[in-house]
C-alpha positions as CSV (number, residue, x, y, z in Angstrom):
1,X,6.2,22.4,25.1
2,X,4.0,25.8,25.4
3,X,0.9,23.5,23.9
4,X,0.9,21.9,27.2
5,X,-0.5,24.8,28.6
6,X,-2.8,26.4,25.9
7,X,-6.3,26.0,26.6
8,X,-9.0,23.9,23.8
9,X,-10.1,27.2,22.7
10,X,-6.5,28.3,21.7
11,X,-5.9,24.8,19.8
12,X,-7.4,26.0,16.8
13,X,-5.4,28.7,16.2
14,X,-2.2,26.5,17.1
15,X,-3.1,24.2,14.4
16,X,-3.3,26.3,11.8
17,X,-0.5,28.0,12.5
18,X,1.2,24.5,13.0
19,X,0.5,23.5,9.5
20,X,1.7,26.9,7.8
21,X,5.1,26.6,9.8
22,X,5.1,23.2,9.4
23,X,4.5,23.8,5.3
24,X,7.1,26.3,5.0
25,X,10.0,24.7,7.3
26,X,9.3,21.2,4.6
27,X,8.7,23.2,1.5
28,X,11.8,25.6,2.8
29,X,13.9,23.0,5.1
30,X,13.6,19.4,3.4
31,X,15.6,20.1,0.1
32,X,18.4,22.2,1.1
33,X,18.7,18.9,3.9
34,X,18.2,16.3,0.8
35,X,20.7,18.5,-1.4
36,X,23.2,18.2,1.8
37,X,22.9,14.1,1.7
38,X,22.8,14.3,-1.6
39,X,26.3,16.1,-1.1
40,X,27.7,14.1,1.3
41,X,27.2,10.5,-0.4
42,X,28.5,9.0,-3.5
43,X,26.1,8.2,-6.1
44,X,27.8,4.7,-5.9
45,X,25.8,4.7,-2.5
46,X,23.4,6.3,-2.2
47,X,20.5,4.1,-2.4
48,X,21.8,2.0,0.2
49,X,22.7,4.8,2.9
50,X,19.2,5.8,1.6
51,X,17.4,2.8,2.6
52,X,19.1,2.8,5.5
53,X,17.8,6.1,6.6
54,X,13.9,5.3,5.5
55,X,14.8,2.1,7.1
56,X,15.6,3.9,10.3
57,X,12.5,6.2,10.1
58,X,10.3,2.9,9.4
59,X,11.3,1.5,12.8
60,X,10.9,5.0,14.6
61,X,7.0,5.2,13.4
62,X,6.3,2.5,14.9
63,X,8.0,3.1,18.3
64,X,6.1,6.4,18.4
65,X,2.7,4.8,17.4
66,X,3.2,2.5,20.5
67,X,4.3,5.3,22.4
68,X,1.5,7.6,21.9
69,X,-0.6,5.0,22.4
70,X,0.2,4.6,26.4
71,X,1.2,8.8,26.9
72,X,-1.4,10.9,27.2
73,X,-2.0,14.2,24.9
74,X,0.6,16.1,26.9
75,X,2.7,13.8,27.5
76,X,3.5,12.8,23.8
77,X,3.6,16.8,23.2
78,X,6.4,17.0,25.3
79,X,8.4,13.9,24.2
80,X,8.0,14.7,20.7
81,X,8.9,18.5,21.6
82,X,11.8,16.9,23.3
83,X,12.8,14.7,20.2
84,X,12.6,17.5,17.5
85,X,14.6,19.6,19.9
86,X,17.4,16.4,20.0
87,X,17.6,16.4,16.4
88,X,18.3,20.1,15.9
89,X,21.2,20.2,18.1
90,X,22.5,17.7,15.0
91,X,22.6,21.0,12.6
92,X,25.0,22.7,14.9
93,X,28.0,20.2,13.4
94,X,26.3,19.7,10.3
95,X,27.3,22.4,8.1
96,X,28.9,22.8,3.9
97,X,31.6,24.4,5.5
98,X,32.6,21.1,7.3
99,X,33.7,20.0,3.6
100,X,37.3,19.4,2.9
101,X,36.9,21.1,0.0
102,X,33.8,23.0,-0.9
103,X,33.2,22.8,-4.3
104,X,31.0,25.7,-5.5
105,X,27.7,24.4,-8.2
106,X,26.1,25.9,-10.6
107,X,22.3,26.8,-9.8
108,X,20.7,26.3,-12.6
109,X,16.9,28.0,-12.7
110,X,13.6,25.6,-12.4
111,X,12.6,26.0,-16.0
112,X,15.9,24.8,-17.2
113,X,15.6,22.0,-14.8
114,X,12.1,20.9,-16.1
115,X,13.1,21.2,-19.7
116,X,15.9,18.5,-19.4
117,X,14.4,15.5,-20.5
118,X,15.4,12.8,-18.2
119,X,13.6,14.7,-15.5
120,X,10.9,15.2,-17.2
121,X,10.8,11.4,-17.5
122,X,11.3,10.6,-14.3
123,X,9.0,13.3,-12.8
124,X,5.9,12.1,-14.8
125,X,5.2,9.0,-13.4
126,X,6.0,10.1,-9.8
127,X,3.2,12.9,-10.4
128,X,0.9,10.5,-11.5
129,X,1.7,8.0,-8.5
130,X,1.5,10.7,-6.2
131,X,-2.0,11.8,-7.1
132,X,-3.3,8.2,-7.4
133,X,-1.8,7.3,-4.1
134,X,-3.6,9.9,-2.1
135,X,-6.5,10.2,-4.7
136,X,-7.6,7.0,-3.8
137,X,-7.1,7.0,0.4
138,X,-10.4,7.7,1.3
139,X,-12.0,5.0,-1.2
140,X,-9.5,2.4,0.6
141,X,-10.4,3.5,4.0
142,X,-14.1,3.2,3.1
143,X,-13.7,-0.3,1.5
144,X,-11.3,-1.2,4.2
145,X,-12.4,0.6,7.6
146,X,-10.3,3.1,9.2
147,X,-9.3,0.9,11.6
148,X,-7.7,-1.9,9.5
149,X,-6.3,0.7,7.4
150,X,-4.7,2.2,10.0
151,X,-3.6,-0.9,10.9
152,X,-2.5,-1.7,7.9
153,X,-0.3,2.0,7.7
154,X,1.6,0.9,10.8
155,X,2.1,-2.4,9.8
156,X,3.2,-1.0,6.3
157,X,6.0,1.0,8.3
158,X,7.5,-2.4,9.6
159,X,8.1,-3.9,5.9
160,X,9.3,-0.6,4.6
161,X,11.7,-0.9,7.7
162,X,13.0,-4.4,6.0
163,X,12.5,-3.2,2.6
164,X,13.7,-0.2,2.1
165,X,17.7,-1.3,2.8
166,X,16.9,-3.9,0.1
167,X,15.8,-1.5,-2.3
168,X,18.3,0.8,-1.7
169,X,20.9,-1.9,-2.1
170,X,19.4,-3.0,-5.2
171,X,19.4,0.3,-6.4
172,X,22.9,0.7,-5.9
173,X,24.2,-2.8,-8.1
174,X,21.2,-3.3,-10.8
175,X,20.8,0.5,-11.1
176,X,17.5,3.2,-9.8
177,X,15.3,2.4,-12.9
178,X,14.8,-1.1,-12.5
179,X,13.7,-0.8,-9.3
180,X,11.5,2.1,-9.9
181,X,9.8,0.6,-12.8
182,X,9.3,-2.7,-10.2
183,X,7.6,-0.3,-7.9
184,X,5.4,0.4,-10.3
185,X,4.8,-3.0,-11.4
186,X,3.6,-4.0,-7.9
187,X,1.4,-1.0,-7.1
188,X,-0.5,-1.1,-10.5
189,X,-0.6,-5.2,-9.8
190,X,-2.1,-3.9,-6.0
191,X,-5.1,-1.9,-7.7
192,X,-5.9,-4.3,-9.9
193,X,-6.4,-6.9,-7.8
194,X,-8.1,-4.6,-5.6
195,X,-10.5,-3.6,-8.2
196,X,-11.5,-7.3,-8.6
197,X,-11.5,-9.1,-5.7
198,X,-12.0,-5.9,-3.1
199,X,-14.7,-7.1,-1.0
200,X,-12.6,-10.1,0.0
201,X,-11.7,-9.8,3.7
202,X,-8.2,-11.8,2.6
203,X,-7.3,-9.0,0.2
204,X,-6.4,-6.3,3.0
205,X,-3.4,-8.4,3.6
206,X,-2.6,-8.4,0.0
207,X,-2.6,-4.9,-0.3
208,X,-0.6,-4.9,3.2
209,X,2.4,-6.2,1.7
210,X,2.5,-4.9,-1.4
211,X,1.7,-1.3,-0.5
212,X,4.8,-1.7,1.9
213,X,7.5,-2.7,-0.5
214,X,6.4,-0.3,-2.8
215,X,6.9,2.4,-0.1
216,X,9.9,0.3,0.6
217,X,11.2,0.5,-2.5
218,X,10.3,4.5,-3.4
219,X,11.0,6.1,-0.5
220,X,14.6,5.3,-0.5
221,X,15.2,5.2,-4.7
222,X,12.0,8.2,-5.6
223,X,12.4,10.5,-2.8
224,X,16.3,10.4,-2.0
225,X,18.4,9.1,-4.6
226,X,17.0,10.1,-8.1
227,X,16.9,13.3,-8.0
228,X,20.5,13.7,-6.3
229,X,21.6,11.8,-9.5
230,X,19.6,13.9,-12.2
231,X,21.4,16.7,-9.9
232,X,25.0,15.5,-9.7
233,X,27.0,18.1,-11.3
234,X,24.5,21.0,-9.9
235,X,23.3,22.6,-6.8
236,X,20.6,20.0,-5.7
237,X,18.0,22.2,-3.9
238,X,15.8,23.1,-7.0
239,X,15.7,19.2,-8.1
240,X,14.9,17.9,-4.7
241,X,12.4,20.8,-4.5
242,X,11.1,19.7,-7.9
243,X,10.8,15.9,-6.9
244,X,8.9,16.5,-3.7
245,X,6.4,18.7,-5.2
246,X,4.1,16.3,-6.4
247,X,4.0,14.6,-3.5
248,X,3.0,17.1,-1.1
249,X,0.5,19.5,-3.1
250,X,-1.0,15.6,-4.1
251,X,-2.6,15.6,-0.6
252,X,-5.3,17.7,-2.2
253,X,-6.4,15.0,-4.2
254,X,-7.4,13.4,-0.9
255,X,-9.8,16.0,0.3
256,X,-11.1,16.4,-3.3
257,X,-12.5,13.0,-3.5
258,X,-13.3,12.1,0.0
259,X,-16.8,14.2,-0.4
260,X,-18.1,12.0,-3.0
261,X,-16.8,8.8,-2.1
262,X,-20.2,7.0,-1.2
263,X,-20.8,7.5,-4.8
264,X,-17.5,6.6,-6.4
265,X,-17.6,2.5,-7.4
266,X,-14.3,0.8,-5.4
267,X,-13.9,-1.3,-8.7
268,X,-14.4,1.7,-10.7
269,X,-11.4,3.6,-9.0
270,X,-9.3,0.6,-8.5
271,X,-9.3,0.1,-12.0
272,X,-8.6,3.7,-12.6
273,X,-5.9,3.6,-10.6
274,X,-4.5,0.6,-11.9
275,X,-4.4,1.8,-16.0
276,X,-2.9,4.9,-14.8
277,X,0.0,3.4,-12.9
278,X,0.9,0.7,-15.4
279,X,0.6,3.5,-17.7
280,X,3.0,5.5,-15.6
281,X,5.6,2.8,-16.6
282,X,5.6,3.6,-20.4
283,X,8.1,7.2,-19.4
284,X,10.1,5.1,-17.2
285,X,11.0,2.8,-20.7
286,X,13.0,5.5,-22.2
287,X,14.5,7.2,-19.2
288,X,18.3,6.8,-18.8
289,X,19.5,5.4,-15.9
290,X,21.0,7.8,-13.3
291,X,23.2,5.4,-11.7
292,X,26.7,5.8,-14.0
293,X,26.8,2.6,-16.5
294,X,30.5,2.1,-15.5
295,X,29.5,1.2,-11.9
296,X,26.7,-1.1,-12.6
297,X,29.5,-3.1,-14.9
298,X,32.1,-3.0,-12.7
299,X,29.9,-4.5,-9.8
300,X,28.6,-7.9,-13.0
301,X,32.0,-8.2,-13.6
302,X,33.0,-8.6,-9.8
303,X,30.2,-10.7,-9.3
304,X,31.3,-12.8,-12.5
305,X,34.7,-13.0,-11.1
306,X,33.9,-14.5,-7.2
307,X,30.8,-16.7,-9.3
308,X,34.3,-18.0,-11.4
309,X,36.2,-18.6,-8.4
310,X,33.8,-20.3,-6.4
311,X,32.8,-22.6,-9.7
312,X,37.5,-23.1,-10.0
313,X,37.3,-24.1,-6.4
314,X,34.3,-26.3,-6.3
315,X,35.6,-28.6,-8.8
316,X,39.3,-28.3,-8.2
C-alpha cells in the first residue's frame, strides 16, 4: 500500500529491494509451503490436488491480467497489496502442529540428497528444460513480437487452467514418469517445428497450444508432486528447495542471451533447443517411477474389473 505514495524517484530503490525480499521470501518461503502440501496429501493424490491448485492459479492470471488492464498503477498496487494480505491471514490456521499426529522426519543434508540416484535422474532433465525454456524467450519474442507473445503467455495460462487437472489426474493412475517424459515429447516436438517452419504466421498458434499443456502438464507433476515423492519418508524442504533451483537461477539464461539475439539464427536455436530436450528424455528412461507400483495396479485392475462388468452387462 506505502508504494502508493512513494514518489518516481523512490521507485528504483523500491524495486530492488522488492526483488531481494521477493528472492528471499521464494527461495526461503516456497519449499517449507511445498514440504507442508507435500505433507498434507497422499502420494495417491497428489498430482490431482496438484493440478487442481496450478489449475486454480491458471484462472487467477488471467483475472488479474484483465484486471490490471482497466485499474490504474495504484490502483492494482493496492488490490494486489490487498490480495497478498488475504492470503496470509490463511497461515494463521495453517500450521504442522494442526497434525493429528506429528510425525517427526529425518533431514537428510543436500549432498546426500543429490547423490541418490533417482533424483539425480529426475533433476537432469528439469535443469536442462529450465535453461532452454528461458534461454530461448527472447529469440521467441523476437521471431514472434512481444505483443503476440504476450498474448500468447496469457492465453497459455487458460489451457494450463484445463490442463493441468488432467495431468495431475493422469499422474495419479498411469504414474508421474509417463507424463513427464510426454512433456518432453511435446516441447522438443514444439522447437522443432519451430526451427522449421518459424516464419509461418500459423505456427504461433502451434506453439500456443503446445507450450500450454506442457506447462499444463509440469507445473502440477515437475514442480509439486515429484519431488514430494522422491521425499516421502524425509523432511521435504531440501528436495523441494533442490527441484526449484533450476528453475529460478535459469532466468539468467534469459538476460544472457537477449544481448546477442539479432545475431543468433531462430532455426539455429530452435534446433538447439530441440536436440537438447529430446535428449533430456534419455535420464527420464531409467528413472523409477515415484508413484508406488502397488497403486498404479490396484487402479488397472479396478478399471479391468468395471470394463468386465460393463462387457457381463452388455451382453447379458
Amino acid at each position: 500500500l506505502a508504494l502508493t505514495l512513494i514518489s518516481d524517484e523512490a521507485l528504483v530503490i523500491i524495486n530492488f529491494l522488492s526483488i531481494i525480499f521477493l528472492g528471499v521470501s521464494i527461495g526461503l518461503g516456497l519449499p517449507s509451503c511445498l514440504s507442508f502440501f507435500a505433507d498434507l496429501t497422499s502420494i495417491e493424490s497428489r498430482g490431482l490436488i496438484s493440478g487442481i491448485v496450478w489449475s486454480s492459479i491458471g484462472g487467477t492470471m488471467l483475472l488479474f491480467a484483465f484486471l490490471m488492464s482497466i485499474f490504474t498503477l495504484q490502483e492494482s498496487i493496492v488490490f494486489l497489496a490487498l490480495w497478498r494480505l488475504l492470503g496470509s491471514f490463511a497461515f494463521i490456521f495453517l500450521t504442522k502442529g494442526s497434525f493429528e499426529n506429528p510425525i517427526v522426519q529425518e533431514s537428510l543434508s543436500y549432498l546426500d540428497i543429490i547423490r541418490k540416484k533417482d533424483m539425480l535422474l529426475y533433476l537432469l532433465p528439469w535443469i536442462v528444460f529450465s535453461i532452454v525454456n528461458f534461454a530461448e524467450t527472447p529469440i521467441l519474442e523476437k521471431v514472434f513480437g512481444t505483443e503476440t507473445f504476450t498474448f500468447i503467455g496469457l492465453i497459455g495460462y487458460a489451457i494450463i487452467g484445463v490442463t493441468a487437472i488432467i495431468g495431475g489426474l493422469t499422474a495419479d493412475f498411469l504414474g508421474r514418469k509417463r507424463v513427464v517424459i510426454l512433456g518432453f515429447m511435446m516441447v522438443g516436438i514444439e522447437y522443432a517445428a519451430l526451427s522449421a517452419f518459424y516464419n509461418l504466421p500459423s505456427i504461433a498458434y502451434l506453439f500456443m497450444v503446445f507450450d500450454g499443456i506442457t506447462w499444463g502438464l509440469f507445473f502440477p507433476v515437475f514442480f509439486m508432486t515429484v519431488w514430494g515423492d522422491l521425499g516421502e519418508q524425509y523432511a521435504k524442504e531440501k528436495y523441494y528447495a533442490l527441484g526449484g533451483l533450476p528453475f529460478l537461477l535459469a532466468n539468467f539464461a534469459s538476460i544472457l542471451v537477449r544481448p546477442y539475439v539479432e545475431v543468433i539464427p531462430p532455426s539455429a536455436a530452435f534446433s538447439f533447443a530441440a536436440f537438447f530436450l529430446f535428449l533430456a528424455v534419455v535420464p527420464l528412461m531409467y528413472a523409477p517411477e515415484t508413484l508406488p507400483e502397488r497403486v498404479i495396479r490396484e487402479r488397472e485392475l479396478k478399471r479391468y474389473i468395471e470394463k468386465a462388468k460393463r462387457i457381463k452387462e452388455k451382453y447379458s
